[in-house]
Each structure stands twice: as structure tokens, then as C-alpha cells.
Short mmCIF file of C-alpha atoms and ligand atoms in Angstrom, two decimals:
data_model
loop_
_atom_site.label_atom_id
_atom_site.label_comp_id
_atom_site.label_asym_id
_atom_site.label_seq_id
_atom_site.Cartn_x
_atom_site.Cartn_y
_atom_site.Cartn_z
CA UNK T 9 -31.43 5.96 1.46
CA UNK T 10 -29.25 2.88 1.15
CA UNK T 11 -25.51 2.87 1.74
CA UNK T 12 -24.89 2.51 -2.00
CA UNK T 13 -27.17 5.50 -2.77
CA UNK T 14 -25.30 7.63 -0.27
CA UNK T 15 -22.05 6.89 -2.09
CA UNK T 16 -23.52 7.34 -5.58
CA UNK T 17 -23.27 3.64 -6.49
CA UNK T 18 -25.97 2.02 -8.61
CA UNK T 19 -27.11 -1.57 -8.81
CA UNK T 20 -25.74 -1.76 -12.34
CA UNK T 21 -22.85 0.65 -12.89
CA UNK T 22 -22.13 1.50 -16.48
CA UNK T 23 -19.45 4.07 -15.76
CA UNK T 24 -16.24 2.19 -15.07
CA UNK T 25 -13.73 4.79 -16.15
CA UNK T 26 -13.29 8.51 -16.40
CA UNK T 27 -12.89 10.95 -19.26
CA UNK T 28 -12.53 14.74 -19.50
CA UNK T 29 -15.96 15.37 -17.90
CA UNK T 30 -16.22 12.68 -15.26
CA UNK T 31 -17.68 9.24 -15.91
CA UNK T 32 -17.49 7.68 -19.37
CA UNK T 33 -20.23 5.28 -20.34
CA UNK T 34 -18.97 1.72 -20.48
CA UNK T 35 -22.43 0.27 -21.08
CA UNK T 36 -22.19 -3.09 -22.79
CA UNK T 37 -18.75 -3.78 -21.30
CA UNK T 38 -18.08 -7.19 -19.77
CA UNK T 39 -19.91 -7.52 -16.45
CA UNK T 40 -17.99 -7.62 -13.19
CA UNK T 41 -19.87 -8.68 -10.07
CA UNK T 42 -18.97 -7.23 -6.72
CA UNK T 43 -19.59 -9.93 -4.13
CA UNK T 44 -20.11 -9.52 -0.40
CA UNK T 45 -17.64 -12.02 1.08
CA UNK T 46 -19.74 -12.39 4.23
CA UNK T 47 -22.71 -13.79 2.29
CA UNK T 48 -21.40 -14.74 -1.16
CA UNK T 49 -24.17 -12.56 -2.64
CA UNK T 50 -23.74 -9.95 -5.38
CA UNK T 51 -23.84 -6.37 -4.06
CA UNK T 52 -23.87 -4.63 -7.46
CA UNK T 53 -22.38 -5.05 -10.93
CA UNK T 54 -20.07 -2.97 -13.11
CA UNK T 55 -19.71 -2.86 -16.90
CA UNK T 56 -15.94 -2.99 -17.30
CA UNK T 57 -13.78 -0.85 -19.59
CA UNK T 58 -12.56 -1.88 -22.99
CA UNK T 59 -9.15 -1.25 -24.53
CA UNK T 60 -10.63 1.75 -26.39
CA UNK T 61 -11.83 3.21 -23.09
CA UNK T 62 -8.28 2.86 -21.78
CA UNK T 63 -7.09 5.10 -24.59
CA UNK T 64 -9.55 7.84 -23.56
CA UNK T 65 -8.49 7.56 -19.93
CA UNK T 66 -4.78 7.87 -20.72
CA UNK T 67 -5.33 10.80 -23.10
CA UNK T 68 -7.46 12.60 -20.51
CA UNK T 69 -4.83 12.01 -17.85
CA UNK T 70 -1.97 13.17 -20.08
CA UNK T 71 -3.79 16.39 -21.01
CA UNK T 72 -4.75 16.99 -17.36
CA UNK T 73 -1.12 16.55 -16.34
CA UNK T 74 0.08 19.21 -18.81
CA UNK T 75 -2.15 21.79 -17.17
CA UNK T 76 -1.82 20.61 -13.57
CA UNK T 77 2.00 20.62 -13.55
CA UNK T 78 1.94 24.41 -13.92
CA UNK T 79 -0.45 24.94 -10.99
CA UNK T 80 1.56 26.07 -7.93
CA UNK T 81 2.00 23.23 -5.44
CA UNK T 82 0.25 25.02 -2.53
CA UNK T 83 -2.77 25.55 -4.81
CA UNK T 84 -2.68 21.84 -5.65
CA UNK T 85 -2.74 21.22 -1.91
CA UNK T 86 -6.02 23.11 -1.62
CA UNK T 87 -7.70 20.62 -3.96
CA UNK T 88 -6.49 17.77 -1.77
CA UNK T 89 -7.78 19.63 1.30
CA UNK T 90 -11.26 19.60 -0.26
CA UNK T 91 -11.00 15.86 -0.80
CA UNK T 92 -10.06 15.49 2.88
CA UNK T 93 -13.18 17.49 3.83
CA UNK T 94 -15.37 15.19 1.77
CA UNK T 95 -13.70 12.11 3.25
CA UNK T 96 -14.40 13.41 6.75
CA UNK T 97 -18.08 13.81 5.82
CA UNK T 98 -18.29 10.36 4.24
CA UNK T 99 -16.05 8.43 6.63
CA UNK T 100 -18.87 6.39 8.12
CA UNK T 101 -20.40 5.42 4.75
CA UNK T 102 -17.12 4.73 3.00
CA UNK T 103 -15.84 2.73 6.00
CA UNK T 104 -19.02 0.62 5.83
CA UNK T 105 -18.60 0.05 2.10
CA UNK T 106 -15.02 -1.15 2.64
CA UNK T 107 -16.40 -3.60 5.22
CA UNK T 108 -19.22 -4.72 2.97
CA UNK T 109 -17.20 -5.25 -0.18
CA UNK T 110 -13.89 -6.48 1.24
CA UNK T 111 -14.93 -8.07 4.54
CA UNK T 112 -12.74 -6.30 7.10
CA UNK T 113 -14.59 -5.27 10.26
CA UNK T 114 -16.21 -1.83 10.44
CA UNK T 115 -13.60 -0.53 12.91
CA UNK T 116 -10.89 -1.36 10.38
CA UNK T 117 -12.96 -0.05 7.45
CA UNK T 118 -13.31 3.28 9.25
CA UNK T 119 -9.61 3.12 10.17
CA UNK T 120 -8.76 2.77 6.52
CA UNK T 121 -10.74 5.91 5.67
CA UNK T 122 -8.96 7.63 8.55
CA UNK T 123 -5.66 6.75 6.84
CA UNK T 124 -6.99 8.54 3.74
CA UNK T 125 -7.83 11.63 5.77
CA UNK T 126 -4.43 11.54 7.47
CA UNK T 127 -2.51 11.22 4.21
CA UNK T 128 -4.60 14.02 2.70
CA UNK T 129 -3.66 16.29 5.61
CA UNK T 130 -0.03 15.22 5.22
CA UNK T 131 -0.17 15.99 1.48
CA UNK T 132 -1.63 19.45 2.09
CA UNK T 133 1.31 20.28 4.38
CA UNK T 134 3.72 18.73 1.93
CA UNK T 135 2.40 20.96 -0.84
CA UNK T 136 4.43 23.77 0.77
CA UNK T 137 7.48 21.64 1.48
CA UNK T 138 8.62 20.01 -1.77
CA UNK T 139 12.12 21.15 -0.96
CA UNK T 140 15.20 20.75 -3.11
CA UNK T 141 18.76 21.25 -1.87
CA UNK T 142 21.08 24.05 -2.95
CA UNK T 143 24.76 23.24 -3.36
CA UNK T 144 27.92 25.32 -3.37
CA UNK T 145 29.40 25.45 -6.83
CA UNK T 146 33.15 24.96 -7.19
CA UNK T 147 33.18 27.92 -9.58
CA UNK T 148 32.86 31.55 -8.48
CA UNK T 149 29.58 33.33 -9.10
CA UNK T 150 27.78 30.17 -10.08
CA UNK T 151 24.63 29.04 -8.34
CA UNK T 152 23.76 25.37 -8.20
CA UNK T 153 20.55 23.89 -6.85
CA UNK T 154 18.04 21.17 -7.50
CA UNK T 155 14.33 21.39 -8.03
CA UNK T 156 11.63 18.74 -8.10
CA UNK T 157 9.32 18.74 -11.07
CA UNK T 158 6.13 16.77 -11.67
CA UNK T 159 6.70 13.43 -13.37
CA UNK T 160 3.62 12.70 -15.48
CA UNK T 161 0.55 10.48 -15.28
CA UNK T 162 1.13 7.85 -12.59
CA UNK T 163 -0.47 4.39 -12.81
CA UNK T 164 -1.76 3.17 -9.45
CA UNK T 165 -2.72 -0.51 -9.22
CA UNK T 166 -4.14 -1.45 -5.83
CA UNK T 167 -5.10 -4.66 -4.07
CA UNK T 168 -8.41 -5.74 -2.53
CA UNK T 169 -7.19 -5.67 1.07
CA UNK T 170 -6.81 -1.89 1.32
CA UNK T 171 -9.30 -0.93 -1.37
CA UNK T 172 -9.25 2.83 -0.69
CA UNK T 173 -6.29 3.82 1.53
CA UNK T 174 -3.52 2.68 -0.78
CA UNK T 175 -5.04 4.75 -3.60
CA UNK T 176 -4.88 7.79 -1.34
CA UNK T 177 -1.24 7.25 -0.33
CA UNK T 178 -0.37 7.37 -4.00
CA UNK T 179 -2.90 9.67 -5.62
CA UNK T 180 -3.01 12.41 -2.99
CA UNK T 181 0.78 12.65 -2.72
CA UNK T 182 1.08 12.50 -6.53
CA UNK T 183 -1.54 15.27 -6.78
CA UNK T 184 0.45 17.77 -4.71
CA UNK T 185 3.55 16.74 -6.66
CA UNK T 186 1.78 17.92 -9.83
CA UNK T 187 1.00 14.50 -11.31
CA UNK T 188 -2.23 13.07 -12.59
CA UNK T 189 -3.09 9.47 -11.62
CA UNK T 190 -4.88 6.59 -13.28
CA UNK T 191 -6.20 4.16 -10.72
CA UNK T 192 -6.89 0.53 -11.45
CA UNK T 193 -8.54 -0.91 -8.33
CA UNK T 194 -8.73 -4.63 -7.62
CA UNK T 195 -11.50 -6.45 -9.49
CA UNK T 196 -12.71 -7.68 -6.07
CA UNK T 197 -13.46 -4.14 -4.88
CA UNK T 198 -14.74 -2.04 -7.82
CA UNK T 199 -17.46 -0.33 -5.78
CA UNK T 200 -14.88 1.18 -3.42
CA UNK T 201 -13.20 2.60 -6.53
CA UNK T 202 -16.46 4.08 -7.80
CA UNK T 203 -17.29 5.62 -4.41
CA UNK T 204 -13.89 7.32 -4.12
CA UNK T 205 -14.04 8.46 -7.74
CA UNK T 206 -17.45 10.04 -7.12
CA UNK T 207 -15.84 12.17 -4.40
CA UNK T 208 -12.97 13.12 -6.73
CA UNK T 209 -15.35 13.96 -9.59
CA UNK T 210 -17.47 16.21 -7.35
CA UNK T 211 -14.46 18.04 -5.95
CA UNK T 212 -12.91 18.42 -9.42
CA UNK T 213 -16.16 19.65 -11.00
CA UNK T 214 -16.32 22.64 -8.64
CA UNK T 215 -12.62 23.38 -8.72
CA UNK T 216 -11.86 24.62 -12.22
CA UNK T 217 -8.90 22.21 -12.27
CA UNK T 218 -8.33 19.50 -14.90
CA UNK T 219 -9.42 15.87 -14.28
CA UNK T 220 -6.23 14.71 -12.59
CA UNK T 221 -7.85 11.77 -10.80
CA UNK T 222 -8.66 9.03 -13.32
CA UNK T 223 -10.14 5.58 -12.74
CA UNK T 224 -10.22 2.48 -14.88
CA UNK T 225 -12.04 -0.67 -13.86
CA UNK T 226 -11.23 -3.60 -16.06
CA UNK T 227 -9.44 -6.90 -16.08
CA UNK T 228 -5.72 -6.97 -15.39
CA UNK T 229 -5.23 -8.51 -18.81
CA UNK T 230 -7.17 -5.83 -20.72
CA UNK T 231 -6.34 -2.58 -19.00
CA UNK T 232 -3.74 -3.37 -16.32
CA UNK T 233 -1.27 -4.91 -18.73
CA UNK T 234 -1.76 -2.07 -21.23
CA UNK T 235 -1.02 0.55 -18.60
CA UNK T 236 2.07 -1.28 -17.37
CA UNK T 237 3.47 -1.38 -20.92
CA UNK T 238 2.51 2.21 -21.77
CA UNK T 239 5.52 4.53 -22.00
CA UNK T 240 3.19 7.52 -21.51
CA UNK T 241 2.99 6.38 -17.88
CA UNK T 242 6.44 7.03 -16.37
CA UNK T 243 5.67 5.51 -12.95
CA UNK T 244 3.66 2.45 -11.97
CA UNK T 245 2.86 2.01 -8.30
CA UNK T 246 1.76 -1.57 -7.72
CA UNK T 247 0.50 -3.25 -4.56
CA UNK T 248 -0.03 -7.00 -4.75
CA UNK T 249 1.67 -10.36 -4.84
CA UNK T 250 5.39 -10.92 -5.32
CA UNK T 251 4.99 -12.99 -8.53
CA UNK T 252 2.84 -10.27 -10.10
CA UNK T 253 5.22 -7.57 -8.88
CA UNK T 254 8.19 -9.38 -10.42
CA UNK T 255 6.41 -9.48 -13.75
CA UNK T 256 5.38 -5.80 -13.59
CA UNK T 257 8.87 -4.75 -12.45
CA UNK T 258 10.34 -6.57 -15.44
CA UNK T 259 7.97 -5.03 -17.98
CA UNK T 260 8.32 -1.48 -16.67
CA UNK T 261 12.08 -1.89 -16.23
CA UNK T 262 12.39 -3.00 -19.84
CA UNK T 263 10.98 0.35 -20.98
CA UNK T 264 13.08 2.14 -18.32
CA UNK T 265 10.04 3.40 -16.48
CA UNK T 266 9.96 3.51 -12.67
CA UNK T 267 8.03 1.42 -10.22
CA UNK T 268 6.99 1.54 -6.61
CA UNK T 269 6.48 -2.10 -5.69
CA UNK T 270 4.62 -2.98 -2.50
CA UNK T 271 4.62 -6.77 -2.50
CA UNK T 272 4.31 -9.63 -0.06
CA UNK T 273 5.38 -9.67 3.56
CA UNK T 274 6.23 -12.50 5.95
CA UNK T 275 6.26 -10.42 9.08
CA UNK T 276 7.51 -11.71 12.38
CA UNK T 277 7.31 -10.61 15.99
CA UNK T 278 10.16 -11.66 18.26
CA UNK T 279 9.00 -12.18 21.84
CA UNK T 280 12.05 -11.77 24.05
CA UNK T 281 12.33 -13.65 27.34
CA UNK T 282 11.48 -10.58 29.39
CA UNK T 283 8.75 -9.28 27.04
CA UNK T 284 5.66 -7.77 28.62
CA UNK T 285 2.98 -10.19 27.47
CA UNK T 286 0.21 -7.75 28.31
CA UNK T 287 1.55 -5.76 25.34
CA UNK T 288 2.72 -8.61 23.13
CA UNK T 289 -0.42 -10.77 23.11
CA UNK T 290 -2.87 -8.04 21.98
CA UNK T 291 -0.37 -6.90 19.35
CA UNK T 292 0.08 -10.42 17.99
CA UNK T 293 -3.68 -10.95 18.02
CA UNK T 294 -4.37 -7.77 16.03
CA UNK T 295 -1.47 -8.46 13.68
CA UNK T 296 -2.47 -12.06 12.91
CA UNK T 297 -6.27 -11.98 13.15
CA UNK T 298 -6.99 -8.37 12.13
CA UNK T 299 -8.29 -8.09 8.52
CA UNK T 300 -8.47 -11.92 8.73
CA UNK T 301 -4.71 -12.04 8.15
CA UNK T 302 -5.04 -10.27 4.81
CA UNK T 303 -2.73 -7.28 5.33
CA UNK T 304 0.72 -7.23 3.78
CA UNK T 305 1.78 -6.30 7.30
CA UNK T 306 -0.11 -9.16 8.98
CA UNK T 307 1.87 -11.03 11.60
CA UNK T 308 2.64 -14.45 10.15
CA UNK T 309 5.44 -15.67 12.46
CA UNK T 310 6.06 -15.31 16.19
CA UNK T 311 9.59 -16.15 17.30
CA UNK T 312 9.55 -17.08 20.96
CA UNK T 313 12.46 -17.70 23.32
CA UNK T 314 12.14 -21.42 24.04
CA UNK T 315 11.73 -21.05 27.82
CA UNK T 316 8.76 -18.75 27.27
CA UNK T 317 7.19 -20.80 24.44
CA UNK T 318 4.44 -22.58 26.39
CA UNK T 319 3.45 -19.45 28.29
CA UNK T 320 3.10 -17.41 25.07
CA UNK T 321 1.34 -20.22 23.18
CA UNK T 322 -1.19 -20.69 26.01
CA UNK T 323 -1.89 -16.95 26.23
CA UNK T 324 -2.43 -16.80 22.48
CA UNK T 325 -4.73 -19.82 22.46
CA UNK T 326 -6.83 -18.24 25.16
CA UNK T 327 -7.00 -14.91 23.27
CA UNK T 328 -7.90 -16.70 20.00
CA UNK T 329 -10.72 -18.49 21.83
CA UNK T 330 -12.36 -15.13 22.46
CA UNK T 331 -12.33 -13.90 18.86
CA UNK T 332 -15.84 -13.48 17.54
CA UNK T 333 -16.08 -14.36 13.85
CA UNK T 334 -18.97 -13.15 11.73
CA UNK T 335 -20.60 -10.25 9.90
CA UNK T 336 -17.90 -7.58 9.69
CA UNK T 337 -20.50 -4.84 10.06
CA UNK T 338 -21.63 -6.16 13.45
CA UNK T 339 -20.13 -4.21 16.32
CA UNK T 340 -18.87 -7.22 18.31
CA UNK T 341 -17.18 -9.00 15.42
CA UNK T 342 -13.38 -9.12 15.51
CA UNK T 343 -12.80 -11.19 12.40
CA UNK T 344 -14.74 -11.12 9.15
CA UNK T 345 -14.51 -13.45 6.15
CA UNK T 346 -11.70 -14.01 3.69
CA UNK T 347 -12.21 -12.19 0.42
CA UNK T 348 -13.37 -15.10 -1.76
CA UNK T 349 -13.39 -18.87 -2.27
CA UNK T 350 -9.88 -18.73 -3.77
CA UNK T 351 -8.57 -17.36 -0.48
CA UNK T 352 -10.33 -20.17 1.44
CA UNK T 353 -8.74 -22.70 -0.93
CA UNK T 354 -5.30 -21.15 -0.31
CA UNK T 355 -5.90 -21.40 3.46
CA UNK T 356 -6.80 -25.08 3.16
CA UNK T 357 -3.88 -25.82 0.83
CA UNK T 358 -1.48 -24.18 3.30
CA UNK T 359 -2.89 -26.32 6.12
CA UNK T 360 -2.35 -29.47 4.03
CA UNK T 361 1.28 -28.51 3.52
CA UNK T 362 1.67 -27.73 7.23
CA UNK T 363 0.39 -31.24 8.04
CA UNK T 364 2.80 -32.75 5.51
CA UNK T 365 5.64 -31.07 7.42
CA UNK T 366 4.26 -32.59 10.63
CA UNK T 367 3.14 -29.19 11.93
CA UNK T 368 1.24 -29.23 15.20
CA UNK T 369 -2.01 -27.27 14.99
CA UNK T 370 -2.53 -25.52 18.32
CA UNK T 371 -5.75 -23.69 17.42
CA UNK T 372 -8.30 -23.49 14.60
CA UNK T 373 -7.81 -24.88 11.08
CA UNK T 374 -11.46 -25.24 10.07
CA UNK T 375 -13.62 -23.59 7.45
CA UNK T 376 -16.89 -22.33 8.90
CA UNK T 377 -20.08 -23.94 7.62
CA UNK T 378 -22.70 -21.77 5.92
CA UNK T 379 -22.56 -18.89 3.49
CA UNK T 380 -19.63 -16.53 3.16
CA UNK T 381 -15.91 -17.23 3.19
CA UNK T 382 -15.26 -17.69 6.90
CA UNK T 383 -12.37 -19.65 8.37
CA UNK T 384 -10.98 -20.06 11.86
CA UNK T 385 -7.88 -18.14 12.83
CA UNK T 386 -5.19 -20.76 13.20
CA UNK T 387 -2.07 -21.22 15.31
CA UNK T 388 0.61 -23.72 14.31
CA UNK T 389 3.84 -24.80 16.01
CA UNK T 390 6.29 -24.65 13.13
CA UNK T 391 9.89 -24.55 11.94
CA UNK T 392 11.08 -21.42 10.17
CA UNK T 393 12.75 -23.43 7.42
CA UNK T 394 9.57 -25.16 6.19
CA UNK T 395 8.72 -24.17 2.65
CA UNK T 396 5.17 -23.11 3.59
CA UNK T 397 6.53 -20.86 6.36
CA UNK T 398 8.79 -19.20 3.81
CA UNK T 399 5.76 -18.18 1.76
CA UNK T 400 3.10 -15.54 2.34
CA UNK T 401 -0.32 -17.16 2.73
CA UNK T 402 -2.92 -14.40 2.73
CA UNK T 403 -4.98 -15.92 5.55
CA UNK T 404 -5.05 -15.95 9.38
CA UNK T 405 -2.43 -18.66 9.92
CA UNK T 406 0.16 -17.87 12.57
CA UNK T 407 3.38 -19.85 12.96
CA UNK T 408 4.95 -20.09 16.43
CA UNK T 409 8.67 -20.80 16.21
CA UNK T 410 11.19 -21.37 19.02
CA UNK T 411 14.58 -19.69 19.29
CA UNK T 412 17.57 -20.03 21.62
CA UNK T 413 19.13 -16.59 21.95
CA UNK T 414 18.88 -13.17 20.32
CA UNK T 415 21.36 -14.08 17.54
CA UNK T 416 19.30 -17.16 16.69
CA UNK T 417 16.11 -15.05 16.79
CA UNK T 418 17.45 -12.48 14.35
CA UNK T 419 18.89 -15.13 12.06
CA UNK T 420 15.52 -16.91 11.87
CA UNK T 421 13.72 -13.60 11.60
CA UNK T 422 15.66 -12.62 8.49
CA UNK T 423 15.69 -16.11 6.96
CA UNK T 424 12.67 -15.57 4.68
CA UNK T 425 12.57 -14.05 1.17
CA UNK T 426 10.31 -11.12 2.15
CA UNK T 427 11.23 -8.00 4.14
CA UNK T 428 8.27 -5.76 4.93
CA UNK T 429 7.48 -5.34 8.63
CA UNK T 430 8.98 -6.67 11.84
CA UNK T 431 8.86 -6.17 15.54
CA UNK T 432 10.36 -7.20 18.84
CA UNK T 433 8.75 -7.17 22.26
CA UNK T 434 11.39 -6.59 24.90
CA UNK T 435 12.30 -4.38 27.83
CA UNK T 436 15.97 -5.12 27.32
CA UNK T 437 17.65 -2.14 25.68
CA UNK T 438 20.48 -4.26 24.29
CA UNK T 439 18.07 -6.68 22.57
CA UNK T 440 16.06 -3.74 21.23
CA UNK T 441 19.08 -1.90 19.86
CA UNK T 442 20.50 -5.12 18.40
CA UNK T 443 17.21 -5.68 16.57
CA UNK T 444 17.27 -2.13 15.19
CA UNK T 445 21.00 -2.16 14.31
CA UNK T 446 22.38 -2.82 10.80
CA UNK T 447 22.87 -6.42 11.92
CA UNK T 448 19.26 -6.67 13.11
CA UNK T 449 15.95 -6.76 11.24
CA UNK T 450 16.34 -6.58 7.46
CA UNK T 451 12.83 -5.19 6.94
CA UNK T 452 11.58 -1.79 5.78
CA UNK T 453 9.70 -1.41 9.06
CA UNK T 454 11.11 -2.49 12.44
CA UNK T 455 9.26 -1.78 15.69
CA UNK T 456 9.83 -2.26 19.39
CA UNK T 457 6.86 -3.08 21.63
CA UNK T 458 4.27 -2.50 18.92
CA UNK T 459 3.16 -5.03 16.34
CA UNK T 460 3.91 -5.44 12.64
CA UNK T 461 0.64 -4.09 11.25
CA UNK T 462 -1.16 -0.79 11.54
CA UNK T 463 1.67 1.53 10.49
CA UNK T 464 1.04 5.28 10.67
CA UNK T 465 1.01 7.21 7.40
CA UNK T 466 3.77 9.61 8.47
CA UNK T 467 6.55 7.08 7.94
CA UNK T 468 7.73 5.74 4.59
CA UNK T 469 5.87 2.47 4.03
CA UNK T 470 7.44 -0.46 2.20
CA UNK T 471 10.00 -3.19 2.43
CA UNK T 472 13.09 -4.93 1.15
CA UNK T 473 13.96 -8.15 -0.69
CA UNK T 474 10.91 -9.75 -2.32
CA UNK T 475 8.69 -7.04 -0.85
CA UNK T 476 9.95 -4.99 -3.77
CA UNK T 477 11.89 -2.07 -2.30
CA UNK T 478 9.23 0.60 -2.92
CA UNK T 479 8.30 3.29 -0.42
CA UNK T 480 5.04 5.19 -0.33
CA UNK T 481 3.01 7.31 2.06
CA UNK T 482 4.99 9.56 4.45
CA UNK T 483 8.55 10.81 5.04
CA UNK T 484 10.21 11.68 1.72
CA UNK T 485 8.38 8.99 -0.30
CA UNK T 486 6.99 11.91 -2.37
CA UNK T 487 10.29 12.08 -4.24
CA UNK T 488 9.38 8.95 -6.22
CA UNK T 489 6.47 10.88 -7.77
CA UNK T 490 8.69 13.70 -9.06
CA UNK T 491 11.72 14.13 -11.28
CA UNK T 492 14.83 15.85 -9.93
CA UNK T 493 16.49 18.53 -11.96
CA UNK T 494 19.92 19.95 -11.12
CA UNK T 495 20.34 23.55 -12.22
CA UNK T 496 23.54 25.59 -12.48
CA UNK T 497 23.38 29.31 -13.25
CA UNK T 498 26.52 31.21 -14.25
CA UNK T 499 26.32 34.91 -13.37
CA UNK T 500 30.11 35.53 -13.45
CA UNK T 501 30.31 36.90 -16.99
CA UNK T 502 33.14 34.41 -17.66
CA UNK T 503 33.06 30.91 -19.16
CA UNK T 504 34.84 28.64 -16.70
CA UNK T 505 34.85 24.85 -16.94
CA UNK T 506 34.41 22.58 -13.96
CA UNK T 507 37.28 20.40 -12.70
CA UNK T 508 39.68 23.26 -13.64
CA UNK T 509 39.77 22.13 -17.28
CA UNK T 510 41.34 24.53 -19.74
CA UNK T 511 40.06 24.12 -23.30
CA UNK T 512 41.87 26.82 -25.29
CA UNK T 513 41.19 30.55 -25.11
CA UNK T 514 38.16 31.52 -27.19
CA UNK T 515 37.07 34.42 -24.97
CA UNK T 516 37.37 36.92 -27.85
CA UNK T 517 35.14 34.78 -30.13
CA UNK T 518 31.93 36.46 -31.26
C1 UN1 B 23 -1.36 -3.34 3.12
O1 UN1 B 23 -1.63 -4.34 3.76
O2 UN1 B 23 -1.28 -3.37 1.87
O3 UN1 B 23 0.41 -0.91 8.20
C2 UN1 B 23 -1.17 -2.01 3.72
C3 UN1 B 23 -0.73 -1.32 7.96
C4 UN1 B 23 -1.65 -0.44 7.16
C5 UN1 B 23 -1.38 -0.59 5.71
C6 UN1 B 23 -1.29 -1.99 5.21
N1 UN1 B 23 -1.45 0.92 7.56
O4 UN1 B 23 -1.12 -2.41 8.35
#
């Protein structure tokens, strides 16, 4: 049995969205090819959804929501637990599919499925902890509290680089919150969407619960744009580029819907003078080369105290020299391909701009000959102020930048438009606390002695500034998927106004 068979994927897939009873036929829809980035060859094709199909998906999801919102949250959690069971069974296959379709190495593909399992476990626990506060009323014999209610169908638009985990952060938390979800995966990774949806359909079919997990594979212009504009979808969670996020934020804001925006990062690691390089070098390597530099949390800049610059640069060059590039499903490979030719073109265009700035290339900078979208991981000596350094290039290009002292390091660190992840390697408690203080890193994630990428699911994930401000995954990120209701109950038998207001005496009125 082939990998695709094991995951219920066909060579030609004519179910690209879901209705009340699982897959809807989209036969005849415009063909989308899923391409293996390591070879450039087509893995399988999908007939995409039409605008009419979108209407069925949204109606199904809206009806499912009406039923699901009344299911007790701990019972909702049990459905998610079953999905976690299936993910545990299929971890190896699904991890391999992520590798095959997106190009990250198998270790990271499996790691991504592990994130799904972890968030599912988190969501099951959360299903008994959707706590609201209770407040003391200023009036006697009044009870005041808040409760969290389900919000509605949630639109989840995910990117190619985490083709399954980001769905789970959203959909599994939304599920225990009582929401249905409509997932639009990236057009580069439709097969990952189909594989996950097959698991959801199986679990739902046996459960007696409504079809709360919906999928829609189609072009951004046909179905994505429709969903973003649709006032039946109160929340859009979007992961992708800053320009696209700005446009989505504007459209959803215009209709006063909510968004969770998870946009670009320009993540830096500060290497303090006394940093332990046996920790810093592997962390920088994983952050910059892992997933071929295609995580939002990828390390893009390393700020190095100028006296330590040569030592750190040499250690990095030597580590980069040992990175094996090739088939992401091979055990020894550390770096797979970029996702497509467009990404290779972006890598080359960035290198041209680096050269225009007079940037010194310390390692790499070449596209690999042969099939597939392979490039060399690249190290550049750069200035933080260069325009290209200010931008997120979704490729393994690492900028090494000198600083004088901790103030200079933090100033340079924060002097980019994005604010996702950050880290400092130091054994100096004052440097560490400065970095974590209100005057330190301006990012949503700030770490000491671990890198910028590979965050655990238990924390709230997201960032500031042009990263969009959204938070998903752990901590209290669940609140974004619910609506808060404040309730006051008067059991005093008297009608008393707040703020001590007296408004005539009508107590005898019938
Ligand atoms: C992303 O790149 O969109 O922290 C998400 C990390 C992963 C998630 C990255 N847990 O690198």
C-alpha cells in the first residue's frame, strides 16, 4: 500500500470540500497539481471547489455550529480526544506526507504532527477549563459573572510551511470552544488538507456529532476571498504574508468581524559576549536552516557583540559546511528544498539586493543544479538598516550583524517592522532580564538560551507590529474563539440602579 493509499488520497481527487455527509464531489472543477518540491514532479491532482461549492460548505458549517454549540464542552473534548488517537496512529504516514508535499525533512514533518497531538491533548484538558470570572456586584443580592459562549463558524486559512499543525492549533481549540471551522489550506499543500480531513470525517462519522470540521480547497480568489468577506464567518484566522494579512485585516475589519493574524517574522538571536556557543550555534543552525528557512519563526538575523563576531561567524560557517541537503525523506538530510520555483526566485532576488548593498557573502548563495527547488543555506555579513534585511525573505538566508553593547543590540533587534520571535544567548542575568524587560525585545516571543523557532504549543503563539498581533495555540488564546457575555442576576426583590442613581419612585407600579 502506498503512502497516499494509507492516508486515503487518490491520484485524482475529486472531493475538494465537505458537505453534511463528508466529501462533496467537485469533479470537473479546475485542476490543482500537488508538486513534490524535491523532484518538481506531480504527486496527485485535485479538482478544486467552485463558488457554489463554497455556499454548501458555509451552510453545512453554520448548521453544524447551531447543534455543536449546545454540546457540553467536556463532551466536545471527547471528540478531539478521538482525533488525537487517530493522529497518534497516523503520525508516521502524515509526517511523511508533510515531508513529501512541502519539503521539510521527515524529523520536522513528524514534529509537526506531534504538535497536532500536543494541541489536541491541550484542547481536551481545556474543554473542562473554559473559565469565566465572577465579580462582586456593587448592589446587594446581585450576582455578576461572565461566561464564554461559542462564536460561530471560524475561517482558518493556513500557509504551506505548516500544512497541518496550524490547522490543528485553530480547529481543535475552536472545536472545544463550540465552534465549527472551515479550513482553506494553502494551494501548495492540498493533499495534507485531504489527509487530515479524512481523519476528521472518519471520527465524525462514528460520533453522532454534526460535521464541525469543514474543508475547502480552491483558489484564494474564488473561495478565500469569499470567506473573508462573508459576515456569516465571525472570525478569520489567517497565517501568511504581511501584505496579504493587511488586506484580510482590512476587509474583515470593515465588516467588524475579528481576525487572528499570524504574519511575517524577522526573528533575531542576540549572541552576548559571554554566550555559550555550544548552545548558540546549534540553535542558530536549526533556526536558520531548519525547514529551509521557511518558518515564520526562522532565525533571519544574528546580532553579535563585535569582539565575538569572527568567532561566531567561523563556528557558523563550519556548522553550515556539515549540512546535508537533499531528499527530505532521507534520514541523513538536514535541509530539503524550497517549496517552489517562486521561492527560489525570491532567494536569488534577495541575494542580488544584498550584493547591491555591498553585502559580504560568508557562505552559500547558490542554487543547486538538477531537479527540485534546492538552494544553499547562506550566511551574509550585513547591516540591520539595509532594506532587504528589514524584509522577511522566506528562504535560508542568515544576516550576521555586529553590535557594540546591550543597548545597541536591543535597539537593532527592535529596528525592524516585524515582531514575532526573538532570543538572546547569555549567561549574564542582567543582559537576560534587560532583554525580557518592557524596554527589551518587542516581540510576541522572547527566549533566553533557546532559539527563535520550535515554540511549544502550551504558550500563546504570535507577534506584534507587522506580525499582526494575533495569538493562537496555548495559554488563553482560546478566548479569541469565543464571545464573552457578562451576566447580572438580581435576586434582591428590589429594583436598584447602579452608580446610586435615583430615577423616581415607581415601586408601586403594576
Ligand atoms: C509557522 O512558521 O507558521 O515555533 C509556525 C515554531 C513552530 C510553529 C511555526 N512551532 O517554529
